[in-house]
Every structure is written in structure tokens, then in C-alpha cells.
Coordinates of C-alpha atoms in Angstrom, one line a residue:
Chain A
D219 CA 15.1 -7.3 -5.6
S220 CA 16.4 -9.0 -2.5
G221 CA 14.6 -12.3 -3.1
V222 CA 12.6 -12.0 0.2
T223 CA 8.9 -11.6 -0.3
Q224 CA 6.5 -10.1 2.2
T225 CA 2.8 -9.9 2.0
P226 CA 0.7 -7.9 2.4
K227 CA 2.5 -4.7 1.6
H228 CA -0.1 -2.6 3.3
L229 CA -2.6 -3.4 5.9
I230 CA -5.2 -1.2 7.7
T231 CA -7.1 -2.6 10.6
A232 CA -8.8 -1.6 13.8
T233 CA -7.7 -1.8 17.4
G234 CA -8.3 -5.2 19.0
Q235 CA -8.0 -7.1 15.7
R236 CA -5.5 -9.8 14.7
V237 CA -3.4 -9.8 11.6
T238 CA -0.9 -12.2 10.0
L239 CA 2.1 -11.1 8.1
R240 CA 3.8 -13.5 5.8
C241 CA 7.4 -13.9 4.6
S242 CA 9.1 -16.1 2.1
P243 CA 12.9 -16.1 2.5
R244 CA 15.4 -16.3 -0.3
S245 CA 15.9 -19.7 -1.9
G246 CA 18.4 -21.6 0.3
D247 CA 18.3 -19.3 3.3
L248 CA 17.4 -21.1 6.5
S249 CA 17.2 -18.1 8.9
V250 CA 14.3 -15.7 9.0
Y251 CA 14.3 -12.6 11.1
W252 CA 11.5 -10.2 12.0
Y253 CA 12.1 -6.5 12.7
Q254 CA 9.7 -3.7 13.6
Q255 CA 10.5 -0.2 12.4
S256 CA 8.7 2.7 13.9
L257 CA 9.5 6.4 14.1
D258 CA 9.9 6.4 17.9
Q259 CA 11.6 3.0 18.4
G260 CA 13.7 2.7 15.2
L261 CA 14.5 -0.8 14.0
Q262 CA 13.7 -3.3 16.7
F263 CA 14.6 -7.0 16.5
L264 CA 11.6 -9.2 17.2
I265 CA 12.5 -12.8 16.7
Q266 CA 14.6 -15.2 14.6
Y267 CA 13.9 -18.6 13.3
Y268 CA 16.5 -21.1 11.9
N269 CA 15.2 -24.0 9.9
G270 CA 11.9 -24.1 11.8
E271 CA 13.3 -23.6 15.3
E272 CA 13.2 -20.4 17.3
R273 CA 16.8 -19.1 17.6
A274 CA 16.6 -15.8 19.3
K275 CA 14.0 -13.5 20.8
G276 CA 14.1 -9.8 21.1
N277 CA 11.6 -7.2 22.1
I278 CA 8.6 -9.1 21.0
L279 CA 5.3 -8.5 22.8
E280 CA 3.4 -11.4 24.2
R281 CA 0.5 -10.4 21.9
F282 CA 2.8 -11.2 19.0
S283 CA 3.9 -14.7 17.9
A284 CA 5.7 -16.1 15.0
Q285 CA 6.6 -19.4 13.4
Q286 CA 8.6 -20.9 10.6
F287 CA 7.1 -23.7 8.5
P288 CA 8.7 -26.7 7.0
D289 CA 8.9 -24.9 3.6
L290 CA 10.8 -22.2 5.5
H291 CA 8.3 -19.4 5.0
S292 CA 7.4 -17.6 8.2
E293 CA 4.4 -15.8 9.6
L294 CA 4.2 -13.1 12.2
N295 CA 0.9 -13.0 14.1
L296 CA -0.1 -9.8 15.8
S297 CA -3.2 -9.9 18.0
S298 CA -5.2 -7.5 20.2
L299 CA -3.8 -4.7 18.1
E300 CA -3.2 -1.3 19.6
L301 CA -2.5 2.0 18.0
G302 CA 1.1 1.8 19.0
D303 CA 1.5 -1.4 16.9
S304 CA 1.3 0.7 13.7
A305 CA 4.7 0.3 12.1
L306 CA 6.6 -1.2 9.2
Y307 CA 7.4 -4.9 9.8
F308 CA 10.4 -6.3 8.0
C309 CA 11.3 -9.8 7.4
A310 CA 14.9 -10.7 6.5
S311 CA 16.7 -13.9 5.7
S312 CA 20.3 -14.9 5.8
P313 CA 22.5 -17.6 4.2
P314 CA 23.1 -20.9 6.0
Q315 CA 25.8 -21.1 8.6
G316 CA 29.2 -20.3 7.1
G317 CA 27.8 -17.9 4.6
A318 CA 28.2 -14.1 4.4
A319 CA 28.4 -13.3 8.1
G320 CA 25.7 -11.0 9.3
E321 CA 24.4 -10.1 5.9
L322 CA 20.6 -9.9 6.0
F323 CA 18.5 -9.7 3.0
F324 CA 15.4 -7.6 3.7
G325 CA 12.0 -7.7 2.2
E326 CA 10.2 -4.5 1.3
G327 CA 8.2 -4.7 4.5
S328 CA 4.5 -4.8 5.5
R329 CA 3.1 -1.5 6.6
L330 CA 0.6 -1.9 9.3
T331 CA -1.8 0.9 10.3
V332 CA -4.0 0.4 13.3
L333 CA -6.9 2.8 13.5
Chain B
A270 CA 25.4 -6.9 24.8
Q271 CA 26.3 -4.8 21.8
S272 CA 25.0 -1.5 20.7
V273 CA 25.7 1.2 18.1
T274 CA 25.3 4.9 18.3
Q275 CA 24.8 7.0 15.2
L276 CA 25.6 10.6 15.7
G277 CA 23.3 12.9 13.9
S278 CA 19.8 11.8 12.9
H279 CA 19.9 14.1 9.9
V280 CA 22.9 15.0 7.7
S281 CA 22.8 17.4 4.7
V282 CA 25.6 17.7 2.2
S283 CA 25.9 19.4 -1.1
E284 CA 26.2 17.4 -4.3
G285 CA 29.8 16.6 -4.9
A286 CA 30.8 17.1 -1.3
L287 CA 32.2 14.6 1.2
V288 CA 29.7 12.4 3.0
L289 CA 30.6 11.4 6.5
L290 CA 28.1 9.4 8.6
R291 CA 29.3 8.6 12.1
C292 CA 28.9 5.3 14.0
N293 CA 30.3 4.3 17.3
Y294 CA 29.9 0.8 18.7
S295 CA 30.0 -0.9 22.1
S296 CA 30.8 -4.5 22.3
S297 CA 32.5 -6.7 24.9
V298 CA 33.8 -9.1 22.3
P299 CA 35.3 -8.4 18.8
P300 CA 32.5 -6.9 16.8
Y301 CA 31.3 -7.4 13.3
L302 CA 30.0 -4.1 11.9
F303 CA 27.8 -3.3 9.0
W304 CA 26.2 -0.3 7.2
Y305 CA 22.9 -0.7 5.6
V306 CA 21.0 1.7 3.4
Q307 CA 17.2 2.2 3.1
Y308 CA 15.8 4.0 0.1
P309 CA 12.3 5.4 0.4
N310 CA 9.6 2.6 0.5
Q311 CA 12.2 -0.1 0.3
G312 CA 13.8 -2.6 2.6
L313 CA 17.4 -2.3 3.9
Q314 CA 20.3 -3.2 1.6
L315 CA 23.8 -4.0 2.7
L316 CA 26.3 -1.4 1.8
L317 CA 29.4 -2.9 3.4
K318 CA 30.6 -5.0 6.3
Y319 CA 33.7 -5.5 8.5
T320 CA 34.3 -8.9 10.0
T321 CA 38.0 -9.5 10.2
G322 CA 41.1 -8.5 8.2
A323 CA 41.5 -5.2 6.5
T324 CA 40.1 -2.4 8.6
L325 CA 39.2 -0.2 5.6
V326 CA 36.3 -1.8 3.8
K327 CA 34.8 -0.8 0.5
G328 CA 31.2 -1.2 -0.4
I329 CA 28.8 -0.5 -3.1
N330 CA 28.1 2.9 -4.7
G331 CA 31.5 4.3 -3.8
F332 CA 31.1 4.1 0.0
E333 CA 33.7 2.9 2.4
A334 CA 34.2 2.6 6.1
E335 CA 37.1 2.2 8.5
F336 CA 37.1 0.1 11.6
K337 CA 39.0 1.9 14.4
K338 CA 39.2 -0.2 17.4
S339 CA 40.9 2.4 19.5
E340 CA 38.1 4.8 18.8
T341 CA 35.3 2.2 18.8
S342 CA 34.2 3.7 15.5
F343 CA 33.0 2.6 12.1
H344 CA 32.3 5.8 10.2
L345 CA 30.9 5.7 6.7
T346 CA 32.4 8.0 4.0
K347 CA 32.0 8.8 0.3
P348 CA 34.3 11.3 -1.4
S349 CA 31.6 12.9 -3.6
A350 CA 27.9 12.9 -2.8
H351 CA 25.4 12.1 -5.6
M352 CA 21.7 12.9 -5.6
S353 CA 21.0 9.2 -5.6
D354 CA 22.7 8.8 -2.2
A355 CA 19.7 10.4 -0.5
A356 CA 18.4 7.7 1.8
E357 CA 18.5 6.5 5.4
Y358 CA 21.7 4.8 6.6
F359 CA 21.9 2.3 9.5
C360 CA 24.9 1.1 11.3
A361 CA 24.6 -2.4 12.8
V362 CA 26.7 -4.7 15.0
T363 CA 26.8 -8.4 15.9
S364 CA 29.4 -10.4 17.7
N365 CA 29.2 -13.7 16.1
F366 CA 30.0 -15.1 12.7
G367 CA 26.9 -16.7 11.2
N368 CA 23.3 -16.3 11.8
E369 CA 23.2 -14.0 14.8
K370 CA 20.8 -11.1 15.0
L371 CA 22.0 -7.6 14.2
T372 CA 21.5 -4.7 16.5
F373 CA 20.9 -1.5 14.5
G374 CA 21.5 2.1 15.3
T375 CA 18.7 4.7 15.1
G376 CA 19.6 5.7 11.5
T377 CA 20.9 8.8 9.8
R378 CA 18.8 10.4 7.1
L379 CA 21.1 11.8 4.4
T380 CA 19.9 14.7 2.3
I381 CA 21.8 15.9 -0.8
I382 CA 21.5 19.5 -1.7
P383 CA 21.7 20.2 -5.4

């Protein structure tokens, strides 16, 4: 158990819909990362938050948005869903600055299926 | 920008045989390199990492990797494969110490033949 909690574990929805994925980082971790894993694209970095502020942005579509709340949990919002958005979405957290460099602790992922 | 290339999307080895998973990196600054493992239906777990210092790093479950700057490589090895090693392995790179994002390779699926 990594200590990172993601909900829901599985989600099935239709094209055009909107979903919210939730992530609770490990206790004490300030950074949250979102990754998308699909068969054709592999693991793609979406976005990173650090203590409530956006730190880095990757290949995140405009239809997607994220935020990190004061209690440090994070939500990834996916809207106007398309078939190609079907993937496993991972959240990861990492220790505060000065901790284990680059070590990310991953949740078990949220599997999104768009029909 | 950094990137990693994993040679071989699928590798099969017999139980007890040597495991060798290849990773080459590209980075304009000194890299920090990682291997992560993903078991079925689970998230990724850190196997080992190289930041500075000794170029041969040991990780969990008997795995080790050697950072070779001249070859821009960070190959993962294990002397004797076990059935429980069957999983997907990802090499990753970042260039900064701290909370910078990792760039992952495309992964290598390791199958162990009984």
C-alpha cells in the first residue's frame, strides 16, 4: 500500500460526459502528479501541483482540468469525454522538497472507460 | 528535455535465468534515473534510483542497475529470475533533485517461463 488513495477505481461513462477523479496523497506529501496510461501512448504526464499551486503541465488536453485543495487532495476533471480518453489515470505524490529525489508514490489508478 | 528509450517492449526469460532490461536516456544535464515496476492491476512502485554517487545501485527484490554515462544507459538486471518478477518495468528520468516530474519510457513487459 503506497498510501495514495484514488477514487473511483473503475468508471464507465458515455461520450460527451464529464467525470471527476479524486486523489488523496500520502500524509505529509505536498506534491501531486497526474498521469494517463493508455496502450498506445504509454505513461503520459498530465499535470503537477505543489501545495495547492500548479507546478508543471504536460500533455493535458484543454478539456481536462485539475486542482489541489487546501487539504492537499486533488481532483482531475475530464469533460466532453471521447472514446480516446479511455485509459488508466494515476495519481502520485512525492515527499516535500529535499526528500527522496524523484520518488513518486503511485495510487492504484482510476480506470476510465468511455463508451 | 529528457527522454528514455526502453529497448524491447516484451522480454521473456526462463525461471532462474538472468534478467536484463535495457534503458537508454537522453538528457542535456546530469540525469537522475529510476526504474519502476507495475504488477497487474496495481500502481507503479519504485525499484531503484540513481541520483549521484555510486553508479551501481541496488534495489528491492534483488534488482540492480548501473549508470553508464559513456553509454547513456541504465540497464536493469537480476541474476536469477523468479516467477514473481513477471510485471511491467518502466525506466524514468528527471533532471532535478526534488519534486520535478518524471519522464517515463514505454515500458517492458517481463514474462517468466517456468
